[in-house]
Tab-separated table of C-alpha atoms and ligand atoms in Angstrom:
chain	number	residue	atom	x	y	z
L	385	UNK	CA	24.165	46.033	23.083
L	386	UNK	CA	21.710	46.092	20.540
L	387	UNK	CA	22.176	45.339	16.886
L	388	UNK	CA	19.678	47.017	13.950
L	389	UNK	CA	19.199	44.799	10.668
L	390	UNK	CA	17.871	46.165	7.462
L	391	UNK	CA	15.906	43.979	5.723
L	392	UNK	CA	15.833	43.695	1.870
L	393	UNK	CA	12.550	42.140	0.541
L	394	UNK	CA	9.662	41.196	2.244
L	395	UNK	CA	8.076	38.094	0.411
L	396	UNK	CA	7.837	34.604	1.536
L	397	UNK	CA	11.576	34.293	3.124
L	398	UNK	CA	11.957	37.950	4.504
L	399	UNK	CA	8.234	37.372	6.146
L	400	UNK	CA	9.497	34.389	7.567
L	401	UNK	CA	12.527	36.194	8.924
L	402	UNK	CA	10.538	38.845	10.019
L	403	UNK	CA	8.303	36.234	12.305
L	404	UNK	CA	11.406	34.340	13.895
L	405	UNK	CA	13.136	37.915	14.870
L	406	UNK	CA	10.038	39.544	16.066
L	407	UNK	CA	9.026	36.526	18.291
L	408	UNK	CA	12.216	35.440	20.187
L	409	UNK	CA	10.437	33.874	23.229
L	410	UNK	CA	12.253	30.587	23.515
L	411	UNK	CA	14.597	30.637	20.419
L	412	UNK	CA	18.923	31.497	20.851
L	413	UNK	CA	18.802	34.559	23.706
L	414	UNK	CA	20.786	36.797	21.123
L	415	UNK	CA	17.758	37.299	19.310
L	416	UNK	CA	16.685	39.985	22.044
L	417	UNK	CA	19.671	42.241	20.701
L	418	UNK	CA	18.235	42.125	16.995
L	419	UNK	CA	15.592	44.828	15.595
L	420	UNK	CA	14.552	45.239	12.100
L	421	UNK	CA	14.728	48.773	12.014
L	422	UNK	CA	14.419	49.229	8.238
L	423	UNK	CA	12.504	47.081	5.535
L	424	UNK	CA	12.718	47.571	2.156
L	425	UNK	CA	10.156	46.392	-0.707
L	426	UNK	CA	9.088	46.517	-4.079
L	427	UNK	CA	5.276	48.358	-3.509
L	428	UNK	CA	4.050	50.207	-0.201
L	429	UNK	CA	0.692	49.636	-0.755
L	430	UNK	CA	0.720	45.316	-0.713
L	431	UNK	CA	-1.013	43.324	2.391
L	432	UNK	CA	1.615	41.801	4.724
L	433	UNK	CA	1.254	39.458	6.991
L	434	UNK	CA	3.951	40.896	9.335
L	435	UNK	CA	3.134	44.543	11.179
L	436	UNK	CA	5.976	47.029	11.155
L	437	UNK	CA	6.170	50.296	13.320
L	438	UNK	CA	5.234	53.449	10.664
L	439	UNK	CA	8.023	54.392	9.026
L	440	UNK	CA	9.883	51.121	8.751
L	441	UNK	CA	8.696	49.971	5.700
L	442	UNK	CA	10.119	51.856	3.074
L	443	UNK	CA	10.363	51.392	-1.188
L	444	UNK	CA	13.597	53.370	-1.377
L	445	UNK	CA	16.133	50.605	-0.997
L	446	UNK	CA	19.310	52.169	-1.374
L	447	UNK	CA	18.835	54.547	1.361
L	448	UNK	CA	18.973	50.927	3.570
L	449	UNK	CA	22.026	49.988	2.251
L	450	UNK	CA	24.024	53.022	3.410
L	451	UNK	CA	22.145	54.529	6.706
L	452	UNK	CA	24.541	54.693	9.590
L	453	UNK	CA	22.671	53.463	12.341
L	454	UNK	CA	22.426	49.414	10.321
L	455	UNK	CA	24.855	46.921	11.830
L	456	UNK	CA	23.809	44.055	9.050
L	457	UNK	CA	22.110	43.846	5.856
L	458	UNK	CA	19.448	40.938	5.059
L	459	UNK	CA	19.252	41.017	1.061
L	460	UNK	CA	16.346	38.966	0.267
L	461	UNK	CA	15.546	40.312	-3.132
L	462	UNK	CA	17.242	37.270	-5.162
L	463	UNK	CA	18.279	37.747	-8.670
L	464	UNK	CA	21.519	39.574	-9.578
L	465	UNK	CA	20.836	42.902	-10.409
L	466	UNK	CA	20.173	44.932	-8.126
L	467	UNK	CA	20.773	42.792	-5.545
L	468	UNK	CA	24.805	42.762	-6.501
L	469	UNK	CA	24.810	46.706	-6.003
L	470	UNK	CA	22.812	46.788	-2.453
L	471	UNK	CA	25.401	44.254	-1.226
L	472	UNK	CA	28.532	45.945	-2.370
L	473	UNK	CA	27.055	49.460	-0.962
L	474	UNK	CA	26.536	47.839	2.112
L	475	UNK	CA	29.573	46.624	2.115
L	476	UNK	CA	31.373	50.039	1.504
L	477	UNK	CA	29.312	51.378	3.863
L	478	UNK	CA	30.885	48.544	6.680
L	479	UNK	CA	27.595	46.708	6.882
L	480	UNK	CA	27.785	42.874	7.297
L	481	UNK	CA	25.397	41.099	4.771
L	482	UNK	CA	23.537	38.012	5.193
L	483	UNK	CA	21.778	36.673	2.246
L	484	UNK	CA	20.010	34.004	0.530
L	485	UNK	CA	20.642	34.635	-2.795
L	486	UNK	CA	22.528	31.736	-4.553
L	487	UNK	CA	22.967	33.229	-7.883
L	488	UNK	CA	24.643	36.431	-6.723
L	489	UNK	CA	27.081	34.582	-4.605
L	490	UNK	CA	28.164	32.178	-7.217
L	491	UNK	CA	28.432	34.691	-10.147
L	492	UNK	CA	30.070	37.417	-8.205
L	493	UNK	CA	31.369	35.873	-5.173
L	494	UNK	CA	34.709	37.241	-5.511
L	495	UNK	CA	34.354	41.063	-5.834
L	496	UNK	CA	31.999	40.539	-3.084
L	497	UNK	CA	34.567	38.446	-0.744
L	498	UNK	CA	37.396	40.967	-1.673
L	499	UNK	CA	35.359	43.743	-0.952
L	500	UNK	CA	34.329	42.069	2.909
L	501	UNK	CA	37.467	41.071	3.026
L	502	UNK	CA	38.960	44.284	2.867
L	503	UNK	CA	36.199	46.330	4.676
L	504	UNK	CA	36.387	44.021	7.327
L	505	UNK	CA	32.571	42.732	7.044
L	506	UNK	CA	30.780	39.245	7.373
L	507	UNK	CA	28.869	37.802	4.543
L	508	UNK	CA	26.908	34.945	5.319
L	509	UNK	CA	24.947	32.851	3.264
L	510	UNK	CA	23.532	29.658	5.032
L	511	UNK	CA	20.365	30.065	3.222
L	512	UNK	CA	21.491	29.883	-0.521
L	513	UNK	CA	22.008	26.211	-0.519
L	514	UNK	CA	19.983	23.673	0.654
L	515	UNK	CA	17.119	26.294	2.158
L	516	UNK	CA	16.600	25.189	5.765
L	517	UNK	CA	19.606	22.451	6.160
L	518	UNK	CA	22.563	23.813	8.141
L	519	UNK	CA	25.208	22.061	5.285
L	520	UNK	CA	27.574	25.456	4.692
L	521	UNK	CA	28.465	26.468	8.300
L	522	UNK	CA	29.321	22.474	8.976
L	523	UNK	CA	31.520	22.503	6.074
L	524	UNK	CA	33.515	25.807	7.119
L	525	UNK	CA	33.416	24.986	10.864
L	526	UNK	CA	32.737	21.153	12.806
L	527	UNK	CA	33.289	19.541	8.996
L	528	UNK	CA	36.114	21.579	8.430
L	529	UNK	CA	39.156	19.787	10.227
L	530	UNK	CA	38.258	16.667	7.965
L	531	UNK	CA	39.801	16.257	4.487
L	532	UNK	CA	36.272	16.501	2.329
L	533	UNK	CA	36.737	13.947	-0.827
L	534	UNK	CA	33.013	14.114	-2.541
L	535	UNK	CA	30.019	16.236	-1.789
L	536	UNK	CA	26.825	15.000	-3.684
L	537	UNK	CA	23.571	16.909	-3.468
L	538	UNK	CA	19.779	16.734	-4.122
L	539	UNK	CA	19.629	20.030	-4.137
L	540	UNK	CA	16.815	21.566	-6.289
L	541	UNK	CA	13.498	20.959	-4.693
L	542	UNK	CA	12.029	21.659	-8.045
L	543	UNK	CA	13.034	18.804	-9.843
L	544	UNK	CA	13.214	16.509	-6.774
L	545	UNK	CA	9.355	16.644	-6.741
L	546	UNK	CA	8.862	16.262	-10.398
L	547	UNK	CA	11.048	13.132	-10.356
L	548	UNK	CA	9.386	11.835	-7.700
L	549	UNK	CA	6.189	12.038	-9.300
L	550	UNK	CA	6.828	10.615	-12.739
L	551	UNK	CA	8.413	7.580	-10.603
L	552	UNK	CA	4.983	7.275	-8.388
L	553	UNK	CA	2.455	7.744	-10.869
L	554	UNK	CA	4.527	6.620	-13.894
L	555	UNK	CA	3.764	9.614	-16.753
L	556	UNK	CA	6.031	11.958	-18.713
L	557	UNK	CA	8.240	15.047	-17.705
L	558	UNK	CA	5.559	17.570	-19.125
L	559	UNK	CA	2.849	16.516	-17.727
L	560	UNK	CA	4.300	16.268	-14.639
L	561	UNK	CA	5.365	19.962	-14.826
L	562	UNK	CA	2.343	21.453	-15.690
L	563	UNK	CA	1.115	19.936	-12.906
L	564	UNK	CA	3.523	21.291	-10.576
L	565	UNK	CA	3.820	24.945	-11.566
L	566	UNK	CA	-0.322	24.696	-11.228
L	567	UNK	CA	0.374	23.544	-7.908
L	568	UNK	CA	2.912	26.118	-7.035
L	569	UNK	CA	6.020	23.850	-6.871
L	570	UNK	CA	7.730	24.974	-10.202
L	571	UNK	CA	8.053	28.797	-11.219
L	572	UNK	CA	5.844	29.499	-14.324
L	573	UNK	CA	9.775	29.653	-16.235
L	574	UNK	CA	11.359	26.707	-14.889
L	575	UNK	CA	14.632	27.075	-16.689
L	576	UNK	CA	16.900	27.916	-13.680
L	577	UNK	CA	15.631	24.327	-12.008
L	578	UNK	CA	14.804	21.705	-14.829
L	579	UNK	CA	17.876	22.653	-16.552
L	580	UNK	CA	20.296	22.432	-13.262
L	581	UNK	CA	21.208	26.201	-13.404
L	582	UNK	CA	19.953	25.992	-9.977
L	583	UNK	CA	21.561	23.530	-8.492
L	584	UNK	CA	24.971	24.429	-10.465
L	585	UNK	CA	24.988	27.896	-8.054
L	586	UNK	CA	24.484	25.737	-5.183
L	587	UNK	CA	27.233	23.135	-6.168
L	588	UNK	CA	29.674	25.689	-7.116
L	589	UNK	CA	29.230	27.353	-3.563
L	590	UNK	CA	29.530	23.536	-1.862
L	591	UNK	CA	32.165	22.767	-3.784
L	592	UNK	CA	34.083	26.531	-2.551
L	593	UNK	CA	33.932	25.629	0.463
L	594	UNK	CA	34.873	21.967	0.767
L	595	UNK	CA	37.556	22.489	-1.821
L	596	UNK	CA	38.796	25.611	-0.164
L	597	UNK	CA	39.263	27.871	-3.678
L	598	UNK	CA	36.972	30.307	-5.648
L	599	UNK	CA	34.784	28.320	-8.692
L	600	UNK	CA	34.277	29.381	-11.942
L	601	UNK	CA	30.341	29.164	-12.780
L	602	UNK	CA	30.928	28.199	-16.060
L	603	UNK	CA	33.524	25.601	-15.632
L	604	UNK	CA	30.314	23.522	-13.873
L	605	UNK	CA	29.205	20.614	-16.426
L	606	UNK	CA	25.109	21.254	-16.345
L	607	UNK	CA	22.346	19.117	-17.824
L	608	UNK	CA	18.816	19.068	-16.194
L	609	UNK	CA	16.149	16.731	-16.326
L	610	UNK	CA	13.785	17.775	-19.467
L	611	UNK	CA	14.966	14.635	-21.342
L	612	UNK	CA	13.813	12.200	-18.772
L	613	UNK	CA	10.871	10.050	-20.029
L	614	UNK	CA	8.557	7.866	-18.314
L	615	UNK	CA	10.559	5.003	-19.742
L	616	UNK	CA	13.793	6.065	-18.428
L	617	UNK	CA	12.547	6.115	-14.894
L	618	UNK	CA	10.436	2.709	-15.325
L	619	UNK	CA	13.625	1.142	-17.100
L	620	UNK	CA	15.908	2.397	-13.774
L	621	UNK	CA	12.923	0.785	-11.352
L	622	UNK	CA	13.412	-2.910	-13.088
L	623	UNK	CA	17.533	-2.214	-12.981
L	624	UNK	CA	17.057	-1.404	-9.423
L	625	UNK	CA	17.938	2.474	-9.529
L	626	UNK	CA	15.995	5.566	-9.525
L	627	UNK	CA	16.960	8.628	-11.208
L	628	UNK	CA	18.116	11.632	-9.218
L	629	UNK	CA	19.373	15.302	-10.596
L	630	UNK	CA	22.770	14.937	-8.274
L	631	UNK	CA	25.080	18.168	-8.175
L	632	UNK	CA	28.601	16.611	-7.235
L	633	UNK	CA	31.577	18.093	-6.452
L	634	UNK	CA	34.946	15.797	-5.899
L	635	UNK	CA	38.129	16.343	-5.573
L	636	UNK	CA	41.137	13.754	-6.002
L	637	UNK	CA	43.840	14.761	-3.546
L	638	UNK	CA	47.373	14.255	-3.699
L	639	UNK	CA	49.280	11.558	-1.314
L	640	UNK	CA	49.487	14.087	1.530
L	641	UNK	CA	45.786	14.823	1.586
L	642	UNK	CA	46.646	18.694	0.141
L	643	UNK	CA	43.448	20.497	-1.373
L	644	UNK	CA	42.888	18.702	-4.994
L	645	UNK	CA	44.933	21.095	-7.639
L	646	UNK	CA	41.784	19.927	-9.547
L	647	UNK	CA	37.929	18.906	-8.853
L	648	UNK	CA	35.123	17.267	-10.928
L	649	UNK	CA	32.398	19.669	-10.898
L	650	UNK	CA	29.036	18.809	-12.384
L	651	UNK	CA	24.853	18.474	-12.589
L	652	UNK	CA	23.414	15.524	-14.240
L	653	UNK	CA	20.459	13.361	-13.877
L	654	UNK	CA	21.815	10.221	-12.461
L	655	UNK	CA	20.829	6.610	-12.023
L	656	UNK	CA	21.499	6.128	-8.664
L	657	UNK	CA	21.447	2.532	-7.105
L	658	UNK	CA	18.388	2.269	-4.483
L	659	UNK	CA	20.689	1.108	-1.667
L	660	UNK	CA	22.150	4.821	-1.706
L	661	UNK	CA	21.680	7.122	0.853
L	662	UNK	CA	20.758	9.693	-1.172
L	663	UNK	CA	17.731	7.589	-3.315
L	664	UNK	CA	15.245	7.847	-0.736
L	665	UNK	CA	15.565	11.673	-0.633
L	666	UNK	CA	11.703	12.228	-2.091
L	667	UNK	CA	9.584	15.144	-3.209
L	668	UNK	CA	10.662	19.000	-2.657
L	669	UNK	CA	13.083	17.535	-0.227
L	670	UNK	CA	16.773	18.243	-0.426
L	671	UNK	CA	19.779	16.502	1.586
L	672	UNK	CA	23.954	16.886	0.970
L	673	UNK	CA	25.806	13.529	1.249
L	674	UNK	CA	29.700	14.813	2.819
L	675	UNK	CA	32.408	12.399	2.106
L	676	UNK	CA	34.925	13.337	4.387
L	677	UNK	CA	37.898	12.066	6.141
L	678	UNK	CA	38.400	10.784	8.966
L	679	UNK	CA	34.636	11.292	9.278
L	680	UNK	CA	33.038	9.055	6.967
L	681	UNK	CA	30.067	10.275	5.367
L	682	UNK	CA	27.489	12.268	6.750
L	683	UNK	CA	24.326	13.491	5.280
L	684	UNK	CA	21.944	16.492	6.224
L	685	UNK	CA	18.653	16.063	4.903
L	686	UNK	CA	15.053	18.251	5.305
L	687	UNK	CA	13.227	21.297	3.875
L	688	UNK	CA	15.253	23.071	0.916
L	689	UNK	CA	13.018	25.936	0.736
L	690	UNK	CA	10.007	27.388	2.036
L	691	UNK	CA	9.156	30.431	4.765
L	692	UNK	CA	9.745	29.208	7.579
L	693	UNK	CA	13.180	26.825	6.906
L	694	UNK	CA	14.835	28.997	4.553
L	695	UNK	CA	14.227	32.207	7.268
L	696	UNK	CA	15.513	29.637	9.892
L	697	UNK	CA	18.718	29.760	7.790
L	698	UNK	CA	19.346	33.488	7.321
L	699	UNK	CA	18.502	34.154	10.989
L	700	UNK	CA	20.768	31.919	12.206
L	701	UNK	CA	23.641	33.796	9.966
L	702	UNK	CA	22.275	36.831	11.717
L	703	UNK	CA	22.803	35.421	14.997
L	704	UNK	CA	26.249	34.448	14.375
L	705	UNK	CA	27.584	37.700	13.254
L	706	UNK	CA	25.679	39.404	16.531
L	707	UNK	CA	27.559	36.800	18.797
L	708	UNK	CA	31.072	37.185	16.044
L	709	UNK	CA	30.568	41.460	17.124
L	710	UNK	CA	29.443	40.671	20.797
L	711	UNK	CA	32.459	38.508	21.458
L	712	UNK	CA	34.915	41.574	19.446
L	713	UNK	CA	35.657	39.661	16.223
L	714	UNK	CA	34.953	41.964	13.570
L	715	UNK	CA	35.907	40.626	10.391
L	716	UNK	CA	38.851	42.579	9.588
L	717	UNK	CA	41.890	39.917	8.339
L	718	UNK	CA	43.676	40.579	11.327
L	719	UNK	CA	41.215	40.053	13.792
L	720	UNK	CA	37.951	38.532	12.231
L	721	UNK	CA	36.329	35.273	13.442
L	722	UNK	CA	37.662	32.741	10.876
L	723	UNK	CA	35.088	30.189	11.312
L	724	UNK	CA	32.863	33.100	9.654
L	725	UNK	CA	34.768	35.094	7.070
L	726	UNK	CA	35.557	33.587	3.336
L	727	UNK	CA	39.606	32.825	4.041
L	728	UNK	CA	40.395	31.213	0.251
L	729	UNK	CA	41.027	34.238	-2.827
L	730	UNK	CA	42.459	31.902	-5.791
L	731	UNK	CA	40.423	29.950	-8.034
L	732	UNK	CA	40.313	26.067	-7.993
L	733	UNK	CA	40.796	24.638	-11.589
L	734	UNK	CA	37.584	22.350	-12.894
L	735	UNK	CA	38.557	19.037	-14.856
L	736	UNK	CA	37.083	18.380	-18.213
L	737	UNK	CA	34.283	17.106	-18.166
L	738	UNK	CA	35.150	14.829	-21.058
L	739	UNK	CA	37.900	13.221	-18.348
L	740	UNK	CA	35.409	12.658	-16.095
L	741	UNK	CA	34.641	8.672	-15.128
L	742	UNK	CA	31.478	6.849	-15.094
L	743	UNK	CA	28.886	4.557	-15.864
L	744	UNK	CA	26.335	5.279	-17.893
L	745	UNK	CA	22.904	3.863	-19.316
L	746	UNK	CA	21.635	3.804	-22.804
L	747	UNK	CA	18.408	3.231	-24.069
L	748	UNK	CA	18.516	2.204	-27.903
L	749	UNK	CA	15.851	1.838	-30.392
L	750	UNK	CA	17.031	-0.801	-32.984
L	751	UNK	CA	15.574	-2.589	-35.946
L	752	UNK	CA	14.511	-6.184	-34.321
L	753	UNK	CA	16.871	-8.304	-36.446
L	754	UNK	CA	19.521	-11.121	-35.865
L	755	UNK	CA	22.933	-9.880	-34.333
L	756	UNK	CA	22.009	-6.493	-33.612
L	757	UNK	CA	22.698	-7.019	-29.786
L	758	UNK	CA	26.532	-8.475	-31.010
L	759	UNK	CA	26.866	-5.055	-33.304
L	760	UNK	CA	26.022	-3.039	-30.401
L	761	UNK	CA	28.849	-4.794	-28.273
L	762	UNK	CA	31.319	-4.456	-30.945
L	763	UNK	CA	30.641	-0.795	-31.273
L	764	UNK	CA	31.241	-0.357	-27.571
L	765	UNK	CA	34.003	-2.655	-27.440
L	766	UNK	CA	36.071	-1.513	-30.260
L	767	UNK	CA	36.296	2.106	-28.291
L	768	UNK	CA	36.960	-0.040	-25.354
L	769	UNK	CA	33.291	0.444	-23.452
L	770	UNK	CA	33.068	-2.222	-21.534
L	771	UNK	CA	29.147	-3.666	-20.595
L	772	UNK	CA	27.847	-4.699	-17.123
L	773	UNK	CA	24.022	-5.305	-18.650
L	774	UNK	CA	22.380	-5.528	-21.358
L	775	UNK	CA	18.248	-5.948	-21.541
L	776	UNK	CA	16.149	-6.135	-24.128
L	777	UNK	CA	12.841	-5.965	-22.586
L	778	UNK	CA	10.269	-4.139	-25.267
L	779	UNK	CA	9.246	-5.263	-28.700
L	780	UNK	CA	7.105	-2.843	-30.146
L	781	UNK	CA	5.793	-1.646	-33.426
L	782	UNK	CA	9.002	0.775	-33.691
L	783	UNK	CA	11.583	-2.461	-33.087
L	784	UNK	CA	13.400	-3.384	-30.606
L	785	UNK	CA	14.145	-1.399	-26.999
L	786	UNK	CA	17.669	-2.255	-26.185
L	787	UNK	CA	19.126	-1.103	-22.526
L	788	UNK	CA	22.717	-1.055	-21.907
L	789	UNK	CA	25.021	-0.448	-18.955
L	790	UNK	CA	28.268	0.299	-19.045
L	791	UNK	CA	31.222	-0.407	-16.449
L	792	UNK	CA	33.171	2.300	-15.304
L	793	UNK	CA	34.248	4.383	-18.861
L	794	UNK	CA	35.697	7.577	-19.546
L	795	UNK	CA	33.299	10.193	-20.577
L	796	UNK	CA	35.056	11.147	-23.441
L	797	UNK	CA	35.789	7.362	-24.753
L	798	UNK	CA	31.721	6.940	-23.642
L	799	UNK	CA	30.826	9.548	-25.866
L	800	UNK	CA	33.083	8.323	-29.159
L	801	UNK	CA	31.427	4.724	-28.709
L	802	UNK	CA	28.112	6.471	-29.083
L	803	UNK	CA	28.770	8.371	-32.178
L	804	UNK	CA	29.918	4.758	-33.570
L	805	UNK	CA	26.621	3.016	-32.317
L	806	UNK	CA	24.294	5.694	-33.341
L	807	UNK	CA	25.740	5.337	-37.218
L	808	UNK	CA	24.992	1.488	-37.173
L	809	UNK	CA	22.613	0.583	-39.795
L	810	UNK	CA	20.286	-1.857	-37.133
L	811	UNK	CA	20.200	1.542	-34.598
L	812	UNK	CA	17.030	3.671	-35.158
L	813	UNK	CA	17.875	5.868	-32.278
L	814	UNK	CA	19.249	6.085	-29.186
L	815	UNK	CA	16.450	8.449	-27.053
L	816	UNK	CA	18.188	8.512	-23.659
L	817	UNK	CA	22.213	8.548	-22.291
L	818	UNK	CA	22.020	8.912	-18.869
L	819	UNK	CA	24.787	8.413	-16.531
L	820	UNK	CA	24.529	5.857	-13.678
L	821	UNK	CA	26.461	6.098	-10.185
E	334	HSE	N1	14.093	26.781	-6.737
E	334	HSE	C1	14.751	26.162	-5.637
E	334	HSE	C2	14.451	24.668	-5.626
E	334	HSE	C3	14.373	26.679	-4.288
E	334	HSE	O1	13.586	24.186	-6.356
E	334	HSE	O2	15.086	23.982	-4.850
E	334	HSE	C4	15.248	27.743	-3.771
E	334	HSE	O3	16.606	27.493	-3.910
């Protein structure tokens, strides 16, 4: 039986897509089932470096979404609007949808669930996190009998490659990103990466399916990586660390190993020590460290975006709702495959991010005077920071450069030390807080 997709954008990833479906020789046999029988883009009249039969291409998108004779929906416009009405038409209309589009999912991932749910429709969505890396089905199917205690990401390829860079050739975060959106590896706005919006979709879908609940987007804790300096990531190489924007999710669990009532969810540059698996992780590179039980951790690493890996992704989606409808399952609650459809409708409560523990790393400017170094300690102490280091490496015309680390603190008793250091008379400034793993 054959099996007619509709394809929804036709840029880098839908080309891709395109390339895999339209030469099947010696890929997964259920590829011979699946035609692209309608595309949909932006403007007719655009070279393509895929060749459709006349006819196919077409710039009138919703007439995709609800013609009878599509089994499944590719929607591989990105952004939410429109791309939230295609899927919800195609929904209604008893399409399944497979897309790559990370901010519709974790804004609106719940009418769009209920509404699958209820129509009895796949969505899949392999492709919104992580690009190429198979990291979502593993957590809903072989990951999936395991209790999962922390997922950790790298996974904005964005601000990977910038970090990387101002670590190899030792300059400063704007530099480094004028550079890269020359080069084509950061979008002309680069809010949505260098300030984590990005990677807080991702994490919010990772931590939905590990933690088994619905996430609020807003209850993610999101800093990028704008503040990072040159001397940050220099100061982290003598420590031993290198700095990382990680995207963790983790989730305490009660004595019986039940889902966590609660989870930490957040985005934050972090120190990370260079021992850790996830420190190597270099360039537009992305990987997902699973901490699960009785597993132990595993980590899928590779290509986060990109034409070929990302269309690797939503093909393989694709694929699995063909062999899902080949083998009966459609997703209707009584009888849909369950290792596909989205099982969990309540929401999982966030934690504060001001309960959250950590270490963390300061760099403070001072006034290069006797006892300054004991003030600091006292300021900590008396909100009872306790310090692992303390280095005081740079004189300079400015004073002293004073680096501290911290033990293990709670953010929130972190954060009331630092109001009392920064109103010492000795402290100048204190230019970087960053925490450390
Ligand atoms: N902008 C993303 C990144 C790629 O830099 O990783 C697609 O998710």
């Amino acid at each position: 039986m054959g099996y007619n997709v509709g394809l929804l954008g036709l840029g880098t990833v839908g080309t891709g897509t395109a390339k895999i479906i339209m030469d099947s020789v010696g890929r997964h046999p259920l590829l011979e089932e699946i035609s692209i029988v309608r595309v949909g883009v932006r403007t007719l009249d655009k070279a393509r470096a895929v060749e459709f039969e006349t006819g196919v291409v077409t710039d009138d998108l919703a007439s995709i979404v609800t013609d009878p004779n599509i089994d499944i929906i590719v929607e591989l416009i990105g952004g939410v609007k429109p791309a939230l009405n295609y899927i919800l038409t195609a929904i209604e209309h008893g399409k399944h949808v497979v897309t790559a589009n990370k901010a519709v999912i974790s804004r609106h991932g719940d009418e769009i669930f209920t509404a699958a749910n209820a129509k009895g429709v796949y969505v899949l969505l392999e492709a919104a996190v992580a690009g190429g890396i198979p990291v979502l089905t593993p957590l809903k199917q072989a990951l999936g009998v395991n209790r999962i205690n922390r997922v950790t990401g790298i996974i904005n390829g964005t601000t990977n490659y910038i970090l990387t860079r101002m670590k190899n050739e030792g300059v400063d975060f704007d530099e480094v990103l004028a550079d890269a959106q020359r080069l084509g590896y950061a979008e002309a706005d680069p809010t949505a990466d260098v300030d984590g919006l990005d990677a807080a979709d991702k994490i919010a879908i990772l931590a939905s399916l590990a933690f088994g609940g619905r996430i609020k987007l807003d209850d993610v804790y999101c800093e990028g990586i704008r503040k990072i300096s040159a001397a940050d990531i220099a100061y982290a190489e003598k420590l031993g660390f290198t700095i990382k924007l990680l995207a963790i999710a983790q989730g305490h669990r009660p004595e019986n190993g039940a889902m966590p009532t609660e989870i930490e969810l957040k985005v934050h540059p972090t120190l990370l020590p260079k021992h850790h698996p996830l420190a190597t992780v270099d360039g537009v590179n992305n990987a997902v460290l699973v901490e699960a039980d009785p597993l132990g951790e595993v980590m899928f690493y590779g290509p986060g975006a990109g034409e070929g890996a990302t269309a690797s992704a939503v093909v393989s989606d694709i694929v699995s709702i063909v062999a899902a409808l080949e083998g009966g399952s459609q997703a209707s609650n009584a009888s849909g495959n369950p290792l596909l459809r989205c099982s969990h409708e309540h929401y999982t409560p966030v934690a504060p991010m001001d309960a959250s523990v950590s270490r963390f790393y300061a760099r403070i400017l001072t006034q290069d005077r006797p006892s300054v170094i004991g003030h600091i300690g006292l300021a900590f102490g008396d909100h009872g920071v306790s310090l692992e280091s303390v280095v005081q490496i740079d004189v300079h015309d400015r004073g002293a450069e004073i680096v501290v680390i911290t033990h293990k603190v709670n953010e929130g008793k972190f954060q009331a030390a630092l109001t009392a250091l920064q109103a010492l008379e000795e402290v100048v400034s204190v230019p970087s807080v960053l925490r450390v793993w």
